[in-house]
Amino acid sequence: MPDSDNMSNSLRGSKFRPEFHFTPARHWMNDPNGLVFLDGEYHLFYQYNPNACKWGNIGWGHAVSRDLIRWTELGEALPATEHGMAFTGSAVVDSKNTSGLGGGDTSAIIAIYTHQATSGGRAVQAQHLAWSIDRGRSWQHYGDNPVLDIGSDAFRDPKVFWHEQSRRWIMAIVLADEHQVQFYSSTNLLQWEYLSSFGPGGNTEGEWECPDLFPLPIEGEPGNRSWVLKVDSTLGSVAGGSGGQYFIGDFDGTRFRAESEATPVDYGGDFYAAMTWSNLPGDRRVWLAWMSNWNYASATPTEPWRGVQSLPRSLKLVKNDSGLCLAQQPVDELKSLRKRHRRLIDIELVTGKPLPLEDSSSKTLELHVQFGVDADALLALRLLRSSGSVTTVNFDAAAGELAVDRRRTAAAPFHADFPARHRGPLRAVEGRVSIRLLLDHSCLEVFGGKGETVISDLLFADGAADGIAIECERGQAVIRQLDLWHLAV
Ligand code: FRU
């Protein structure tokens, strides 16, 4: 496996490859796994097939970064063996050496993941433990695996965290077919006891996968926090196919009680299996997700790799007119990529007269616009324009809606489910709305408001683009402030 720093130019420059989103140099990647921070280093493990650009032979790939943005690929950490594959799981730093697996002064990284074996023609999903005492560079398998096995073929994706109040480890894990998240506890990461179950609830099409449970501070209410339970579904998500939903509520160390409706994590087609980092300093909470969708993941037109992770996003809870909700924003570290900057202030948009942004044809950019709008305004931000093809971001004040339309994004058709318009709720507050978008070749992430509504979509736009144009198509709107940056690693 080539180190990504030494990746040849031909690989780096290959069509559609993003520059500041992580992709493996070669071959297939899906879910992020084992996200953990230790000694200044962020670890990103991921579902990886080292042999092909399609799912299969799955183990954990590994990359590290000191800033969450620039990643170095290290090769496989937990490869598939003749006994089975290493499916999704999580990692923690066992700084109190509760497992007894740490060596002297070194804290062990403990990974707990789903081992999928086949026995008598039937899949068995049991939870295995592996540990590393050299910062994830080499791994040992626990001799008494599995650490948790209920004899199920659909029991997977353990997310483990330290629960300070009850001073023990908690695992969230799904019973995929039953649409349940189960909770287990342990004092040593080796023996696990059943606590409680949550679900079914919200979207119960397909199978549930990849749960995560964490507390988040509430903006503007110092000292107050609530718990967020996130779970993904293989089908039936808001944008079609696979996607995530979250519940806000309370976790008392044993049981999670939802106090909100199920809400989509992201309104786009491509944000799946999100996972938060463990062991981050303070109460910082950051996650990223696989930018794809099981509906068409194996058909996306990239080579010699297939699969990309989203930008890492900071999480908090905010209050708006629909109550408490999750807000996501790209991590601040991303600002280190900002190069040329252009700012526009107080520009009235004239209906029917698009405003082209000079010098905006780059395929790696960040655009942040604060609009003033009347109750009827319909805005269009058109990107990646070239000879008849365009990707459009709309804000409709009357409908209270943010949307991304990739039906006219130039690309050879590769799957019937791909061309689509994705929409999420977004309201102007006191006649103002903020839209921030990050474009990185084939990855577009659009953050509405404070980040309560996010739309993440893959785009495969062939050829050069003419830059961005902004138009008010109905009602009245002004650009109060617009900031455009070219981003470069
Ligand atoms: C989610 C998922 C997980 C599983 C892994 C297998 O995308 O299906 O449930 O552990 O991928 O690669």
XYZ file of C-alpha atoms and ligand atoms in Angstrom:
501
model
C 0.000 0.000 0.000
C 1.627 3.283 -1.013
C 1.798 5.949 1.636
C -0.581 8.676 0.423
C 2.196 11.278 0.693
C 4.084 9.351 -1.943
C 1.102 8.738 -4.099
C 2.071 9.161 -7.711
C 0.677 12.157 -9.554
C -1.338 9.958 -11.836
C -3.189 8.517 -8.836
C -3.643 11.865 -7.153
C -4.892 13.521 -10.280
C -7.286 10.778 -11.252
C -10.694 12.008 -12.281
C -13.093 13.001 -9.478
C -10.612 12.343 -6.670
C -11.168 14.906 -3.905
C -8.178 16.746 -2.429
C -9.162 17.381 1.188
C -11.581 14.500 1.754
C -9.947 11.187 2.604
C -9.868 8.527 -0.097
C -7.656 5.418 -0.049
C -5.036 5.419 -2.810
C -6.611 2.288 -4.244
C -9.616 0.047 -3.873
C -12.853 -0.087 -1.942
C -13.697 1.766 1.292
C -16.975 2.058 3.232
C -17.756 2.944 6.896
C -15.350 4.838 9.149
C -14.261 2.612 12.044
C -12.337 2.909 15.300
C -12.110 6.717 15.301
C -9.865 7.578 18.225
C -7.465 10.360 19.236
C -4.201 9.594 21.021
C -1.056 11.664 21.629
C -1.806 14.353 19.043
C -2.799 11.855 16.379
C -6.289 11.287 14.967
C -6.876 7.726 13.799
C -9.236 6.908 10.974
C -9.822 3.202 10.411
C -12.278 2.167 7.746
C -13.953 -0.791 6.083
C -11.517 -1.718 3.350
C -11.066 -4.286 0.603
C -7.343 -4.323 -0.297
C -7.919 -6.323 -3.472
C -10.652 -4.639 -5.485
C -12.876 -1.609 -6.046
C -15.896 -3.487 -4.772
C -17.110 -4.680 -1.357
C -15.637 -7.987 -0.180
C -12.725 -9.444 1.783
C -13.356 -6.677 4.314
C -10.915 -5.655 7.045
C -9.863 -2.374 8.643
C -7.712 0.065 6.663
C -5.864 2.768 8.617
C -4.940 6.421 8.141
C -3.631 9.028 10.589
C -3.673 12.804 10.747
C -2.499 15.561 13.078
C -5.164 18.039 11.957
C -8.179 15.965 10.816
C -7.608 17.203 7.254
C -4.285 15.889 5.934
C -4.262 12.094 6.166
C -1.472 9.559 5.727
C -2.556 6.099 4.741
C -0.757 3.378 6.731
C -2.103 0.154 5.260
C -4.272 -2.528 6.768
C -4.690 -2.746 10.542
C -7.094 -5.667 10.906
C -7.220 -7.616 7.654
C -9.785 -10.266 6.810
C -8.501 -13.784 7.532
C -9.552 -17.272 6.513
C -11.726 -17.237 9.670
C -13.766 -14.196 8.761
C -14.007 -10.488 8.056
C -13.567 -7.493 10.376
C -16.752 -5.438 10.092
C -17.506 -2.076 11.631
C -16.541 -1.292 15.214
C -15.012 1.334 17.431
C -11.836 2.014 19.398
C -11.100 3.518 22.805
C -7.974 4.421 24.738
C -7.858 2.272 27.886
C -5.939 4.856 29.903
C -6.822 3.263 33.279
C -5.780 -0.137 31.917
C -9.152 -1.597 32.917
C -8.543 -4.474 30.501
C -5.085 -5.279 31.825
C -3.876 -5.385 28.215
C -1.850 -2.160 28.359
C 1.903 -2.374 28.762
C 3.597 -0.291 31.478
C 3.313 3.407 30.667
C 1.640 2.864 27.324
C -2.119 3.143 27.070
C -3.582 0.451 24.846
C -5.923 1.307 22.022
C -8.691 -1.280 22.248
C -10.744 -2.005 19.149
C -14.045 -3.855 19.442
C -15.597 -4.817 16.148
C -17.955 -7.273 14.532
C -16.275 -10.405 13.328
C -18.334 -11.994 10.587
C -17.702 -15.672 10.014
C -19.625 -18.194 8.011
C -20.606 -21.401 9.740
C -22.647 -24.111 8.048
C -23.573 -21.677 5.263
C -24.905 -19.129 7.780
C -23.306 -15.825 8.832
C -22.357 -15.391 12.481
C -21.804 -11.863 13.786
C -19.929 -11.784 17.101
C -17.919 -9.016 18.755
C -14.141 -9.383 18.815
C -11.431 -7.409 20.598
C -7.966 -6.480 19.317
C -5.462 -4.158 20.965
C -2.420 -2.109 20.097
C 0.269 -0.679 22.350
C 2.157 1.086 19.553
C -0.326 3.766 18.447
C -2.304 1.479 16.179
C 0.683 0.359 14.093
C 0.417 -3.303 15.108
C -2.431 -5.305 16.608
C -2.936 -8.387 18.725
C -6.139 -10.380 18.845
C -7.546 -11.172 22.268
C -7.152 -14.894 22.994
C -10.673 -15.306 24.356
C -12.630 -13.837 21.459
C -15.515 -13.290 21.004
C -16.109 -10.899 23.888
C -19.839 -10.743 23.065
C -21.797 -13.316 21.092
C -25.541 -13.914 21.201
C -25.563 -16.422 18.325
C -27.074 -13.880 15.911
C -26.426 -13.306 12.221
C -27.407 -9.617 12.455
C -25.792 -8.232 15.636
C -23.173 -5.680 14.738
C -21.297 -2.372 14.735
C -20.394 -1.943 18.466
C -19.685 1.654 19.546
C -17.967 1.741 22.929
C -17.443 4.760 25.206
C -16.461 5.462 28.814
C -19.438 6.560 30.929
C -17.955 8.740 33.637
C -21.043 8.867 35.930
C -21.245 5.099 36.332
C -17.498 4.619 35.796
C -17.831 1.823 33.287
C -17.751 1.169 29.582
C -20.978 1.266 27.585
C -21.516 -0.372 24.217
C -24.262 0.576 21.757
C -24.834 -2.123 19.136
C -27.651 -3.004 16.720
C -29.930 -5.945 16.311
C -30.134 -5.022 12.658
C -33.278 -6.893 11.606
C -35.216 -5.986 14.733
C -34.504 -2.243 14.425
C -33.121 -2.098 17.921
C -30.080 -0.528 19.499
C -28.967 -2.559 22.500
C -26.824 -1.292 25.345
C -24.265 -3.351 27.252
C -21.858 -2.416 30.054
C -18.435 -3.610 31.114
C -15.796 -2.716 33.689
C -12.918 -4.261 31.729
C -13.941 -4.276 28.011
C -13.694 -8.079 28.106
C -16.968 -9.127 29.753
C -20.214 -7.452 28.752
C -23.597 -7.367 30.459
C -26.896 -6.564 28.794
C -28.538 -3.320 29.999
C -31.475 -2.306 27.797
C -32.775 -1.823 24.246
C -34.087 1.125 22.265
C -36.356 0.846 19.217
C -37.911 0.265 16.814
C -38.539 3.958 16.055
C -38.482 6.341 13.091
C -37.273 4.716 9.882
C -37.607 0.943 10.101
C -37.191 0.077 6.449
C -34.182 -2.106 5.703
C -31.738 -2.926 8.502
C -30.425 -0.741 11.304
C -26.645 -0.284 11.382
C -23.851 1.714 13.006
C -25.277 3.210 16.231
C -23.553 5.996 18.167
C -24.522 7.547 21.508
C -22.945 10.673 23.003
C -23.741 13.747 25.099
C -23.670 17.202 23.496
C -23.651 20.665 25.015
C -26.619 22.927 24.256
C -25.632 26.232 22.654
C -26.309 29.222 24.897
C -27.044 27.087 27.983
C -23.716 26.673 29.782
C -23.564 23.400 31.721
C -26.624 21.924 29.976
C -26.397 18.939 27.722
C -28.540 16.200 26.201
C -27.739 12.817 24.716
C -27.924 12.013 21.017
C -28.566 8.495 19.723
C -27.776 8.094 16.025
C -28.554 5.000 13.999
C -28.411 4.295 10.254
C -30.793 2.372 8.012
C -29.905 0.580 4.813
C -33.152 1.723 3.164
C -35.917 4.294 3.445
C -33.810 7.325 4.373
C -35.005 10.857 3.613
C -33.044 11.085 0.337
C -33.724 7.466 -0.631
C -31.625 4.400 0.076
C -29.294 4.392 3.064
C -28.985 7.205 5.589
C -29.028 8.075 9.280
C -31.506 9.374 11.831
C -31.038 10.701 15.350
C -33.010 11.011 18.556
C -32.287 13.538 21.306
C -32.952 12.373 24.844
C -31.443 11.174 28.073
C -29.094 8.301 28.878
C -28.935 7.464 32.589
C -26.139 4.909 32.310
C -28.572 2.066 31.676
C -31.338 3.217 29.376
C -31.811 5.787 26.599
C -35.129 7.653 26.586
C -35.935 9.672 23.463
C -37.389 13.132 23.981
C -37.507 14.030 20.272
C -38.878 12.614 17.069
C -36.547 10.758 14.741
C -34.770 13.372 12.577
C -32.578 12.815 9.503
C -28.867 13.281 10.203
C -28.270 14.639 6.692
C -30.756 15.363 3.910
C -28.414 14.422 1.065
C -27.858 11.056 -0.543
C -24.326 10.494 0.700
C -23.684 10.523 4.435
C -23.716 7.081 6.015
C -22.399 5.266 9.061
C -21.245 8.445 10.825
C -19.055 7.828 13.876
C -17.725 10.193 16.560
C -14.080 10.244 17.637
C -13.369 8.907 21.085
C -10.868 10.381 23.543
C -10.975 13.947 22.158
C -9.808 16.558 24.683
C -12.537 18.480 26.562
C -16.126 18.029 25.439
C -15.330 18.443 21.761
C -17.425 16.087 19.633
C -16.478 15.430 16.001
C -17.715 12.875 13.504
C -17.401 11.965 9.875
C -19.231 9.530 7.624
C -18.837 7.490 4.488
C -19.962 9.664 1.564
C -21.972 7.149 -0.393
C -25.227 5.253 -0.458
C -25.726 1.489 -0.546
C -28.172 2.002 -3.451
C -25.342 2.815 -5.868
C -22.074 2.600 -3.875
C -20.643 -0.161 -6.028
C -21.352 1.723 -9.263
C -19.829 5.178 -8.629
C -17.527 6.044 -11.552
C -14.167 6.368 -9.797
C -10.929 4.472 -10.132
C -8.519 3.192 -8.946
C -10.368 3.783 -5.685
C -13.998 3.737 -4.648
C -15.196 5.387 -1.435
C -14.629 8.724 0.303
C -15.111 10.008 3.852
C -16.966 13.274 4.518
C -15.286 16.252 6.123
C -14.945 15.866 9.878
C -17.759 17.901 11.473
C -18.063 19.507 14.906
C -21.331 18.784 16.661
C -23.499 20.695 19.103
C -27.177 21.096 19.969
C -28.998 24.305 19.092
C -32.515 25.542 19.761
C -34.623 26.744 16.862
C -38.367 27.048 16.246
C -38.730 23.283 15.968
C -37.003 22.717 19.329
C -33.611 21.238 20.093
C -31.670 19.895 17.147
C -28.249 18.692 16.076
C -26.033 21.261 14.335
C -22.994 20.236 12.274
C -20.196 22.410 10.890
C -16.897 21.443 9.275
C -14.103 21.431 11.874
C -12.203 24.719 12.291
C -8.989 23.008 11.155
C -10.374 23.292 7.640
C -9.659 27.029 7.710
C -5.976 26.185 7.254
C -6.782 25.313 3.619
C -8.194 28.750 2.788
C -6.139 30.463 0.112
C -7.403 33.266 -2.150
C -10.286 35.128 -0.531
C -12.972 37.315 -2.041
C -15.626 39.187 -0.059
C -18.764 40.917 -1.293
C -20.941 43.054 0.951
C -24.515 44.340 0.513
C -25.367 43.390 -3.030
C -28.959 43.529 -4.123
C -29.961 40.606 -6.343
C -32.099 41.533 -9.320
C -34.704 38.921 -10.211
C -33.863 37.210 -13.481
C -30.303 38.565 -13.514
C -27.806 36.004 -12.246
C -24.722 37.331 -10.494
C -21.655 35.421 -11.701
C -18.893 35.183 -9.103
C -15.563 36.040 -10.579
C -12.802 33.519 -10.118
C -15.056 30.747 -8.806
C -14.421 27.975 -11.309
C -12.116 26.021 -8.990
C -13.307 22.574 -7.933
C -11.993 23.013 -4.410
C -13.721 25.909 -2.726
C -15.684 27.159 0.221
C -18.527 29.627 -0.183
C -20.292 31.209 2.755
C -23.208 33.539 2.001
C -25.466 35.370 4.396
C -28.600 36.439 2.597
C -31.313 38.868 3.565
C -34.585 37.543 2.141
C -38.269 38.426 2.044
C -40.907 35.799 2.853
C -41.289 34.865 -0.812
C -37.658 34.671 -1.900
C -36.386 31.786 -3.979
C -32.599 31.685 -4.354
C -30.486 29.597 -6.685
C -26.737 29.033 -6.387
C -25.547 27.363 -9.552
C -22.269 25.455 -9.467
C -20.178 23.388 -11.831
C -21.808 25.058 -14.831
C -20.584 23.949 -18.221
C -22.330 23.570 -21.551
C -25.843 22.767 -20.381
C -24.925 21.001 -17.179
C -25.284 22.498 -13.725
C -25.703 21.603 -10.048
C -28.145 23.856 -8.219
C -28.472 24.717 -4.540
C -31.849 26.334 -3.782
C -33.182 28.150 -0.768
C -36.944 28.675 -0.834
C -38.075 31.028 1.939
C -41.785 30.403 1.313
C -41.414 26.614 1.460
C -38.798 26.824 4.243
C -36.515 24.551 2.309
C -32.892 24.000 1.271
C -32.229 21.725 -1.708
C -29.461 20.337 -3.879
C -30.321 19.277 -7.413
C -27.851 16.976 -9.135
C -30.181 15.833 -11.913
C -28.378 18.023 -14.450
C -24.843 17.495 -13.184
C -22.862 16.282 -16.162
C -21.812 12.684 -15.795
C -22.254 9.513 -17.697
C -25.301 7.845 -16.116
C -24.221 4.968 -13.886
C -27.279 4.230 -11.720
C -30.982 5.102 -11.934
C -31.107 6.149 -8.246
C -28.299 8.695 -8.522
C -29.841 11.693 -10.326
C -32.054 13.368 -7.713
C -33.050 16.566 -5.953
C -32.536 16.375 -2.177
C -34.406 18.692 0.207
C -34.353 19.547 3.887
C -36.205 22.070 6.074
C -34.568 25.479 6.545
C -36.167 28.723 7.694
C -34.934 32.275 7.490
C -34.634 33.802 10.963
C -35.624 37.479 11.080
C -35.245 37.672 7.319
C -31.750 36.196 7.269
C -30.376 32.873 6.200
C -26.854 31.519 5.990
C -25.646 28.963 3.462
C -22.157 27.517 3.548
C -20.944 25.075 0.981
C -17.763 23.101 0.508
C -16.924 21.689 -2.871
C -14.069 19.241 -3.386
C -14.285 17.778 -6.905
C -16.901 15.014 -6.519
C -17.940 15.950 -2.938
C -20.425 18.693 -2.089
C -21.474 19.433 1.498
C -24.017 22.215 2.080
C -24.656 23.568 5.588
C -27.842 25.595 6.122
C -28.414 27.952 9.065
C -26.242 26.937 11.995
C -25.814 23.495 10.422
C -29.224 22.099 11.463
C -29.820 21.166 7.838
C -26.975 19.571 5.939
C -27.067 18.110 2.449
C -24.132 15.932 1.419
C -24.055 14.744 -2.156
C -21.575 13.152 -4.491
C -21.363 14.871 -7.884
C -19.566 13.577 -10.920
C -19.219 16.614 -13.147
C -17.063 15.964 -16.184
C -14.831 18.632 -17.670
C -14.117 22.224 -16.721
C -16.662 24.334 -14.873
C -17.586 27.981 -15.469
C -17.839 28.990 -11.851
C -20.719 29.933 -9.598
C -23.688 32.187 -10.345
C -26.220 33.356 -7.770
C -29.740 34.331 -8.697
C -32.908 35.450 -6.971
C -35.620 33.712 -8.979
C -38.597 35.037 -7.032
C -39.255 37.585 -4.305
C -36.447 39.778 -3.028
C -33.015 39.026 -1.697
C -29.730 40.740 -0.904
C -26.306 39.313 -0.277
C -25.370 40.786 3.100
C -21.982 39.143 3.115
C -20.344 36.646 0.809
C -16.983 34.986 1.420
C -15.353 32.789 -1.172
C -12.102 30.918 -0.615
C -10.077 28.648 -2.823
C -9.015 25.682 -0.786
C -5.708 23.921 -1.231
C -3.917 21.303 0.854
C -22.674 -0.400 7.149
C -22.233 -1.859 7.196
C -22.124 -2.339 8.638
C -21.155 -3.472 8.530
C -20.217 -2.993 7.441
C -19.710 -4.074 6.542
O -22.393 0.232 5.946
O -23.139 -2.666 6.464
O -23.339 -2.683 9.259
O -20.494 -3.709 9.739
O -20.931 -2.048 6.671
O -18.761 -3.566 5.643
